[in-house]
Amino acid sequence: MLFFYVEFIFKIYLGLLLFRIYFIDNVTTSANCRQAEYSTEEGCCPTCPPGMYVSRHCTESRSTSCASCTEGTFQDGNNGREQCFSCQHCDAGLGLKVKRSCSSTSDAVCEVLDGFFCSDSNGGGCRAAQRHTVCSPGHYIGQRGTVYKDTECLHCTDGTFSNGTSSSCQNHTKCESVGLKLMKPGTNSTDSECGEHVPERGHVAGIIPGLILGMALMALIIAIIRRKKIRNQLCNQRWKHRASS
């Protein structure tokens, strides 16, 4: 007898469980709203149009109440939301400017300022930007930055240099080829330093006495020649005097 009652109670419980499952499934199925509706705890309600949000859900006796999005917010489609989305702010401090202003039915669209590139794009606009990299000395600009790509900086090879602002590296000047002396070798960021060929100090010190000695010799030779010339003139005068007497 006891077993009969236990079995009876179990069947009732199982039936109730199956009924509950079936009922919940039916309710869930009935909550699948149509395209222009949204789901609430009470059932399905008509959606609000773009530019508006739900201020009060529908009931059995009234439809959904909608309100317009306030300034700085938007709704871009039919919706059952209780508030509008906040508009994107195009902050110049982050390298952004307004491409298209925000309206009640569409978000603002930002684009990058000059000298920046977009690091996070969305729907034809940009959410975040970064400043183009400035190439450091010893590098050259392999590819200039665009609105979607950063500047590409490449290393100068041996024997060339760049200050970082040019699109190619230049060869170091070969001082000897232009008749100058190498004063300081070039680096990857600076050119070679050239200067005039200047005699060494010891060289100069040896040249000056030589010049003085040469001038003295020339003066001595000139004096000897003049003295010889005067002697010849005196001899000629004496000879003429004797011939006349």
PDB file of C-alpha atoms in Angstrom:
ATOM      1  CA  MET A   1       0.000   0.000   0.000  1.00  0.00           C
ATOM      2  CA  LEU A   2       2.778   2.412   0.898  1.00  0.00           C
ATOM      3  CA  PHE A   3       4.539   1.662  -2.352  1.00  0.00           C
ATOM      4  CA  PHE A   4       1.348   2.495  -4.260  1.00  0.00           C
ATOM      5  CA  TYR A   5       1.100   5.928  -2.650  1.00  0.00           C
ATOM      6  CA  VAL A   6       4.774   6.699  -3.316  1.00  0.00           C
ATOM      7  CA  GLU A   7       4.369   5.708  -6.949  1.00  0.00           C
ATOM      8  CA  PHE A   8       1.197   7.846  -7.252  1.00  0.00           C
ATOM      9  CA  ILE A   9       2.880  10.910  -5.737  1.00  0.00           C
ATOM     10  CA  PHE A  10       5.909  10.460  -8.019  1.00  0.00           C
ATOM     11  CA  LYS A  11       3.685  10.359 -11.116  1.00  0.00           C
ATOM     12  CA  ILE A  12       1.880  13.516 -10.050  1.00  0.00           C
ATOM     13  CA  TYR A  13       5.211  15.294  -9.457  1.00  0.00           C
ATOM     14  CA  LEU A  14       6.534  14.130 -12.819  1.00  0.00           C
ATOM     15  CA  GLY A  15       3.387  15.372 -14.551  1.00  0.00           C
ATOM     16  CA  LEU A  16       3.610  18.765 -12.902  1.00  0.00           C
ATOM     17  CA  LEU A  17       7.282  19.010 -13.869  1.00  0.00           C
ATOM     18  CA  LEU A  18       6.513  18.174 -17.505  1.00  0.00           C
ATOM     19  CA  PHE A  19       3.625  20.643 -17.549  1.00  0.00           C
ATOM     20  CA  ARG A  20       5.866  23.402 -16.122  1.00  0.00           C
ATOM     21  CA  ILE A  21       8.560  22.729 -18.697  1.00  0.00           C
ATOM     22  CA  TYR A  22       6.021  22.764 -21.500  1.00  0.00           C
ATOM     23  CA  PHE A  23       4.414  25.966 -20.182  1.00  0.00           C
ATOM     24  CA  ILE A  24       7.732  27.793 -19.881  1.00  0.00           C
ATOM     25  CA  ASP A  25       8.677  26.724 -23.397  1.00  0.00           C
ATOM     26  CA  ASN A  26       5.360  28.031 -24.703  1.00  0.00           C
ATOM     27  CA  VAL A  27       5.811  31.358 -22.909  1.00  0.00           C
ATOM     28  CA  THR A  28       9.340  31.679 -24.294  1.00  0.00           C
ATOM     29  CA  THR A  29       8.068  30.906 -27.746  1.00  0.00           C
ATOM     30  CA  SER A  30       5.306  33.506 -27.416  1.00  0.00           C
ATOM     31  CA  ALA A  31       7.927  36.082 -26.354  1.00  0.00           C
ATOM     32  CA  ASN A  32       9.610  35.951 -29.788  1.00  0.00           C
ATOM     33  CA  CYS A  33       8.532  39.410 -30.910  1.00  0.00           C
ATOM     34  CA  ARG A  34       8.073  40.675 -34.459  1.00  0.00           C
ATOM     35  CA  GLN A  35      10.594  42.900 -36.235  1.00  0.00           C
ATOM     36  CA  ALA A  36       9.080  46.220 -35.127  1.00  0.00           C
ATOM     37  CA  GLU A  37       8.679  45.036 -31.500  1.00  0.00           C
ATOM     38  CA  TYR A  38      10.911  44.421 -28.521  1.00  0.00           C
ATOM     39  CA  SER A  39      10.527  42.055 -25.584  1.00  0.00           C
ATOM     40  CA  THR A  40       9.567  43.114 -22.048  1.00  0.00           C
ATOM     41  CA  GLU A  41       8.475  41.241 -18.931  1.00  0.00           C
ATOM     42  CA  GLU A  42       4.894  41.901 -19.968  1.00  0.00           C
ATOM     43  CA  GLY A  43       5.374  40.670 -23.531  1.00  0.00           C
ATOM     44  CA  CYS A  44       6.114  42.468 -26.809  1.00  0.00           C
ATOM     45  CA  CYS A  45       6.014  46.232 -27.243  1.00  0.00           C
ATOM     46  CA  PRO A  46       6.312  48.468 -30.339  1.00  0.00           C
ATOM     47  CA  THR A  47       9.833  49.895 -30.811  1.00  0.00           C
ATOM     48  CA  CYS A  48      10.724  53.591 -30.847  1.00  0.00           C
ATOM     49  CA  PRO A  49      11.975  55.154 -34.118  1.00  0.00           C
ATOM     50  CA  PRO A  50      15.559  56.426 -34.719  1.00  0.00           C
ATOM     51  CA  GLY A  51      16.384  59.541 -32.703  1.00  0.00           C
ATOM     52  CA  MET A  52      14.111  58.473 -29.820  1.00  0.00           C
ATOM     53  CA  TYR A  53      14.255  56.154 -26.807  1.00  0.00           C
ATOM     54  CA  VAL A  54      11.669  54.326 -24.628  1.00  0.00           C
ATOM     55  CA  SER A  55      10.451  56.520 -21.817  1.00  0.00           C
ATOM     56  CA  ARG A  56       7.683  54.078 -20.787  1.00  0.00           C
ATOM     57  CA  HIS A  57       7.018  50.503 -21.840  1.00  0.00           C
ATOM     58  CA  CYS A  58       3.687  49.475 -23.295  1.00  0.00           C
ATOM     59  CA  THR A  59       0.915  47.766 -21.329  1.00  0.00           C
ATOM     60  CA  GLU A  60      -2.255  45.961 -22.328  1.00  0.00           C
ATOM     61  CA  SER A  61      -4.037  49.329 -22.467  1.00  0.00           C
ATOM     62  CA  ARG A  62      -1.416  51.673 -23.971  1.00  0.00           C
ATOM     63  CA  SER A  63       1.420  51.633 -26.498  1.00  0.00           C
ATOM     64  CA  THR A  64       5.113  52.369 -25.946  1.00  0.00           C
ATOM     65  CA  SER A  65       5.921  55.976 -24.975  1.00  0.00           C
ATOM     66  CA  CYS A  66       8.975  57.435 -26.767  1.00  0.00           C
ATOM     67  CA  ALA A  67      11.083  60.558 -26.086  1.00  0.00           C
ATOM     68  CA  SER A  68      13.631  62.389 -28.245  1.00  0.00           C
ATOM     69  CA  CYS A  69      17.355  61.930 -27.633  1.00  0.00           C
ATOM     70  CA  THR A  70      18.887  64.910 -25.878  1.00  0.00           C
ATOM     71  CA  GLU A  71      21.811  66.898 -27.318  1.00  0.00           C
ATOM     72  CA  GLY A  72      25.005  64.878 -27.342  1.00  0.00           C
ATOM     73  CA  THR A  73      23.164  61.557 -27.630  1.00  0.00           C
ATOM     74  CA  PHE A  74      21.728  59.512 -30.495  1.00  0.00           C
ATOM     75  CA  GLN A  75      19.780  56.409 -31.570  1.00  0.00           C
ATOM     76  CA  ASP A  76      20.537  55.183 -35.078  1.00  0.00           C
ATOM     77  CA  GLY A  77      17.694  52.691 -35.509  1.00  0.00           C
ATOM     78  CA  ASN A  78      14.372  51.319 -34.235  1.00  0.00           C
ATOM     79  CA  ASN A  79      14.948  50.312 -30.650  1.00  0.00           C
ATOM     80  CA  GLY A  80      13.586  49.352 -27.266  1.00  0.00           C
ATOM     81  CA  ARG A  81      16.362  51.037 -25.278  1.00  0.00           C
ATOM     82  CA  GLU A  82      15.580  53.199 -22.246  1.00  0.00           C
ATOM     83  CA  GLN A  83      18.359  55.666 -23.050  1.00  0.00           C
ATOM     84  CA  CYS A  84      20.271  56.985 -26.081  1.00  0.00           C
ATOM     85  CA  PHE A  85      23.935  56.381 -26.838  1.00  0.00           C
ATOM     86  CA  SER A  86      26.483  59.117 -26.052  1.00  0.00           C
ATOM     87  CA  CYS A  87      28.009  60.819 -29.102  1.00  0.00           C
ATOM     88  CA  GLN A  88      31.707  60.318 -29.807  1.00  0.00           C
ATOM     89  CA  HIS A  89      33.869  63.345 -28.960  1.00  0.00           C
ATOM     90  CA  CYS A  90      36.510  64.256 -31.560  1.00  0.00           C
ATOM     91  CA  ASP A  91      39.248  65.549 -29.242  1.00  0.00           C
ATOM     92  CA  ALA A  92      41.924  67.680 -30.914  1.00  0.00           C
ATOM     93  CA  GLY A  93      44.249  66.807 -28.038  1.00  0.00           C
ATOM     94  CA  LEU A  94      44.073  63.197 -29.207  1.00  0.00           C
ATOM     95  CA  GLY A  95      44.775  64.118 -32.833  1.00  0.00           C
ATOM     96  CA  LEU A  96      41.117  64.029 -33.971  1.00  0.00           C
ATOM     97  CA  LYS A  97      38.766  66.494 -35.666  1.00  0.00           C
ATOM     98  CA  VAL A  98      35.095  66.353 -36.688  1.00  0.00           C
ATOM     99  CA  LYS A  99      34.390  64.811 -40.088  1.00  0.00           C
ATOM    100  CA  ARG A 100      30.617  64.588 -39.532  1.00  0.00           C
ATOM    101  CA  SER A 101      28.770  66.104 -36.581  1.00  0.00           C
ATOM    102  CA  CYS A 102      26.618  64.010 -34.264  1.00  0.00           C
ATOM    103  CA  SER A 103      22.825  64.120 -34.736  1.00  0.00           C
ATOM    104  CA  SER A 104      19.919  62.503 -32.904  1.00  0.00           C
ATOM    105  CA  THR A 105      19.959  59.636 -35.425  1.00  0.00           C
ATOM    106  CA  SER A 106      23.714  59.149 -36.065  1.00  0.00           C
ATOM    107  CA  ASP A 107      26.967  59.282 -34.138  1.00  0.00           C
ATOM    108  CA  ALA A 108      29.735  61.774 -34.859  1.00  0.00           C
ATOM    109  CA  VAL A 109      32.456  60.657 -37.272  1.00  0.00           C
ATOM    110  CA  CYS A 110      36.036  61.742 -36.519  1.00  0.00           C
ATOM    111  CA  GLU A 111      39.105  61.978 -38.749  1.00  0.00           C
ATOM    112  CA  VAL A 112      42.775  62.579 -37.944  1.00  0.00           C
ATOM    113  CA  LEU A 113      44.572  65.929 -37.833  1.00  0.00           C
ATOM    114  CA  ASP A 114      47.609  66.581 -40.033  1.00  0.00           C
ATOM    115  CA  GLY A 115      50.683  64.820 -38.648  1.00  0.00           C
ATOM    116  CA  PHE A 116      48.624  61.971 -37.111  1.00  0.00           C
ATOM    117  CA  PHE A 117      47.490  58.511 -38.235  1.00  0.00           C
ATOM    118  CA  CYS A 118      44.445  56.495 -37.172  1.00  0.00           C
ATOM    119  CA  SER A 119      45.228  53.671 -34.742  1.00  0.00           C
ATOM    120  CA  ASP A 120      41.598  52.592 -34.196  1.00  0.00           C
ATOM    121  CA  SER A 121      39.209  53.007 -37.134  1.00  0.00           C
ATOM    122  CA  ASN A 122      35.440  52.480 -37.209  1.00  0.00           C
ATOM    123  CA  GLY A 123      32.832  52.811 -39.947  1.00  0.00           C
ATOM    124  CA  GLY A 124      34.725  55.234 -42.159  1.00  0.00           C
ATOM    125  CA  GLY A 125      35.931  57.246 -39.160  1.00  0.00           C
ATOM    126  CA  CYS A 126      38.530  57.081 -36.423  1.00  0.00           C
ATOM    127  CA  ARG A 127      38.250  56.540 -32.673  1.00  0.00           C
ATOM    128  CA  ALA A 128      41.906  57.041 -31.696  1.00  0.00           C
ATOM    129  CA  ALA A 129      44.976  58.556 -33.387  1.00  0.00           C
ATOM    130  CA  GLN A 130      48.730  58.742 -32.834  1.00  0.00           C
ATOM    131  CA  ARG A 131      51.264  61.324 -33.981  1.00  0.00           C
ATOM    132  CA  HIS A 132      53.556  60.307 -36.847  1.00  0.00           C
ATOM    133  CA  THR A 133      56.974  59.124 -35.689  1.00  0.00           C
ATOM    134  CA  VAL A 134      59.789  61.650 -36.203  1.00  0.00           C
ATOM    135  CA  CYS A 135      62.856  59.861 -37.564  1.00  0.00           C
ATOM    136  CA  SER A 136      65.954  60.402 -35.427  1.00  0.00           C
ATOM    137  CA  PRO A 137      69.412  61.356 -36.796  1.00  0.00           C
ATOM    138  CA  GLY A 138      71.079  58.392 -38.430  1.00  0.00           C
ATOM    139  CA  HIS A 139      67.782  57.365 -40.033  1.00  0.00           C
ATOM    140  CA  TYR A 140      65.973  58.360 -43.198  1.00  0.00           C
ATOM    141  CA  ILE A 141      62.258  58.408 -44.072  1.00  0.00           C
ATOM    142  CA  GLY A 142      61.563  55.158 -45.915  1.00  0.00           C
ATOM    143  CA  GLN A 143      57.864  55.982 -46.287  1.00  0.00           C
ATOM    144  CA  ARG A 144      56.086  59.116 -45.136  1.00  0.00           C
ATOM    145  CA  GLY A 145      53.143  58.685 -42.783  1.00  0.00           C
ATOM    146  CA  THR A 146      49.546  58.743 -44.025  1.00  0.00           C
ATOM    147  CA  VAL A 147      46.191  59.047 -42.237  1.00  0.00           C
ATOM    148  CA  TYR A 148      46.196  55.253 -41.785  1.00  0.00           C
ATOM    149  CA  LYS A 149      49.908  54.425 -41.424  1.00  0.00           C
ATOM    150  CA  ASP A 150      52.842  55.641 -39.333  1.00  0.00           C
ATOM    151  CA  THR A 151      56.088  57.010 -40.791  1.00  0.00           C
ATOM    152  CA  GLU A 152      58.667  54.324 -41.604  1.00  0.00           C
ATOM    153  CA  CYS A 153      62.218  55.120 -40.437  1.00  0.00           C
ATOM    154  CA  LEU A 154      65.197  53.162 -41.791  1.00  0.00           C
ATOM    155  CA  HIS A 155      68.877  53.065 -40.728  1.00  0.00           C
ATOM    156  CA  CYS A 156      71.573  54.713 -42.867  1.00  0.00           C
ATOM    157  CA  THR A 157      74.223  52.281 -44.110  1.00  0.00           C
ATOM    158  CA  ASP A 158      77.986  52.701 -43.568  1.00  0.00           C
ATOM    159  CA  GLY A 159      79.461  55.641 -45.451  1.00  0.00           C
ATOM    160  CA  THR A 160      76.176  57.565 -45.508  1.00  0.00           C
ATOM    161  CA  PHE A 161      74.392  59.979 -43.188  1.00  0.00           C
ATOM    162  CA  SER A 162      71.039  61.694 -42.559  1.00  0.00           C
ATOM    163  CA  ASN A 163      69.689  64.109 -39.941  1.00  0.00           C
ATOM    164  CA  GLY A 164      66.357  62.243 -39.944  1.00  0.00           C
ATOM    165  CA  THR A 165      64.357  64.664 -42.110  1.00  0.00           C
ATOM    166  CA  SER A 166      65.349  63.468 -45.589  1.00  0.00           C
ATOM    167  CA  SER A 167      63.935  60.636 -47.677  1.00  0.00           C
ATOM    168  CA  SER A 168      67.390  59.145 -48.340  1.00  0.00           C
ATOM    169  CA  CYS A 169      70.879  59.038 -46.836  1.00  0.00           C
ATOM    170  CA  GLN A 170      73.734  60.988 -48.444  1.00  0.00           C
ATOM    171  CA  ASN A 171      77.278  59.773 -49.016  1.00  0.00           C
ATOM    172  CA  HIS A 172      80.026  61.202 -46.807  1.00  0.00           C
ATOM    173  CA  THR A 173      82.118  63.862 -48.552  1.00  0.00           C
ATOM    174  CA  LYS A 174      85.527  62.528 -49.610  1.00  0.00           C
ATOM    175  CA  CYS A 175      87.762  65.446 -48.671  1.00  0.00           C
ATOM    176  CA  GLU A 176      90.742  64.274 -50.731  1.00  0.00           C
ATOM    177  CA  SER A 177      88.641  64.224 -53.918  1.00  0.00           C
ATOM    178  CA  VAL A 178      87.915  67.951 -53.570  1.00  0.00           C
ATOM    179  CA  GLY A 179      91.489  68.919 -52.651  1.00  0.00           C
ATOM    180  CA  LEU A 180      90.884  69.193 -48.930  1.00  0.00           C
ATOM    181  CA  LYS A 181      92.108  67.410 -45.839  1.00  0.00           C
ATOM    182  CA  LEU A 182      89.876  65.196 -43.661  1.00  0.00           C
ATOM    183  CA  MET A 183      89.494  66.949 -40.298  1.00  0.00           C
ATOM    184  CA  LYS A 184      86.776  64.732 -38.740  1.00  0.00           C
ATOM    185  CA  PRO A 185      85.293  61.459 -40.076  1.00  0.00           C
ATOM    186  CA  GLY A 186      81.556  61.393 -40.834  1.00  0.00           C
ATOM    187  CA  THR A 187      79.001  59.460 -38.777  1.00  0.00           C
ATOM    188  CA  ASN A 188      75.564  58.092 -39.670  1.00  0.00           C
ATOM    189  CA  SER A 189      74.070  61.473 -38.689  1.00  0.00           C
ATOM    190  CA  THR A 190      76.782  63.968 -39.801  1.00  0.00           C
ATOM    191  CA  ASP A 191      78.943  64.543 -42.877  1.00  0.00           C
ATOM    192  CA  SER A 192      82.751  64.446 -42.918  1.00  0.00           C
ATOM    193  CA  GLU A 193      84.484  67.688 -41.899  1.00  0.00           C
ATOM    194  CA  CYS A 194      87.100  68.933 -44.376  1.00  0.00           C
ATOM    195  CA  GLY A 195      89.719  71.700 -44.102  1.00  0.00           C
ATOM    196  CA  GLU A 196      92.564  73.358 -45.996  1.00  0.00           C
ATOM    197  CA  HIS A 197      96.013  71.714 -46.113  1.00  0.00           C
ATOM    198  CA  VAL A 198      98.072  73.729 -43.553  1.00  0.00           C
ATOM    199  CA  PRO A 199     101.870  73.137 -43.208  1.00  0.00           C
ATOM    200  CA  GLU A 200     102.950  71.769 -39.892  1.00  0.00           C
ATOM    201  CA  ARG A 201     104.652  74.084 -37.375  1.00  0.00           C
ATOM    202  CA  GLY A 202     108.083  72.518 -37.757  1.00  0.00           C
ATOM    203  CA  HIS A 203     107.787  72.982 -41.488  1.00  0.00           C
ATOM    204  CA  VAL A 204     107.024  76.669 -41.106  1.00  0.00           C
ATOM    205  CA  ALA A 205     109.875  77.127 -38.620  1.00  0.00           C
ATOM    206  CA  GLY A 206     112.331  75.622 -41.145  1.00  0.00           C
ATOM    207  CA  ILE A 207     111.068  77.732 -44.075  1.00  0.00           C
ATOM    208  CA  ILE A 208     111.595  81.144 -42.430  1.00  0.00           C
ATOM    209  CA  PRO A 209     115.389  80.796 -41.786  1.00  0.00           C
ATOM    210  CA  GLY A 210     115.811  79.421 -45.304  1.00  0.00           C
ATOM    211  CA  LEU A 211     114.103  82.495 -46.743  1.00  0.00           C
ATOM    212  CA  ILE A 212     116.313  84.819 -44.682  1.00  0.00           C
ATOM    213  CA  LEU A 213     119.453  82.955 -45.777  1.00  0.00           C
ATOM    214  CA  GLY A 214     118.391  83.073 -49.404  1.00  0.00           C
ATOM    215  CA  MET A 215     117.730  86.810 -49.243  1.00  0.00           C
ATOM    216  CA  ALA A 216     121.142  87.365 -47.630  1.00  0.00           C
ATOM    217  CA  LEU A 217     122.876  85.372 -50.370  1.00  0.00           C
ATOM    218  CA  MET A 218     121.064  87.360 -53.042  1.00  0.00           C
ATOM    219  CA  ALA A 219     122.107  90.621 -51.401  1.00  0.00           C
ATOM    220  CA  LEU A 220     125.737  89.436 -51.246  1.00  0.00           C
ATOM    221  CA  ILE A 221     125.741  88.452 -54.911  1.00  0.00           C
ATOM    222  CA  ILE A 222     124.249  91.796 -55.897  1.00  0.00           C
ATOM    223  CA  ALA A 223     126.916  93.612 -53.839  1.00  0.00           C
ATOM    224  CA  ILE A 224     129.727  91.611 -55.465  1.00  0.00           C
ATOM    225  CA  ILE A 225     128.381  92.339 -58.931  1.00  0.00           C
ATOM    226  CA  ARG A 226     128.101  96.060 -58.245  1.00  0.00           C
ATOM    227  CA  ARG A 227     131.587  96.185 -56.776  1.00  0.00           C
ATOM    228  CA  LYS A 228     133.011  94.406 -59.825  1.00  0.00           C
ATOM    229  CA  LYS A 229     131.183  96.799 -62.083  1.00  0.00           C
ATOM    230  CA  ILE A 230     132.598  99.833 -60.258  1.00  0.00           C
ATOM    231  CA  ARG A 231     136.140  98.399 -60.530  1.00  0.00           C
ATOM    232  CA  ASN A 232     135.725  97.937 -64.263  1.00  0.00           C
ATOM    233  CA  GLN A 233     134.543 101.512 -64.643  1.00  0.00           C
ATOM    234  CA  LEU A 234     137.598 102.835 -62.730  1.00  0.00           C
ATOM    235  CA  CYS A 235     139.988 100.746 -64.830  1.00  0.00           C
ATOM    236  CA  ASN A 236     138.459 102.062 -68.042  1.00  0.00           C
ATOM    237  CA  GLN A 237     138.777 105.656 -66.882  1.00  0.00           C
ATOM    238  CA  ARG A 238     142.505 105.184 -66.035  1.00  0.00           C
ATOM    239  CA  TRP A 239     143.229 103.582 -69.365  1.00  0.00           C
ATOM    240  CA  LYS A 240     141.578 106.419 -71.232  1.00  0.00           C
ATOM    241  CA  HIS A 241     143.515 108.994 -69.214  1.00  0.00           C
ATOM    242  CA  ARG A 242     146.851 107.373 -70.026  1.00  0.00           C
ATOM    243  CA  ALA A 243     146.024 107.043 -73.680  1.00  0.00           C
ATOM    244  CA  SER A 244     145.227 110.757 -73.945  1.00  0.00           C
ATOM    245  CA  SER A 245     148.441 111.831 -72.270  1.00  0.00           C
TER     246      SER A 245
END
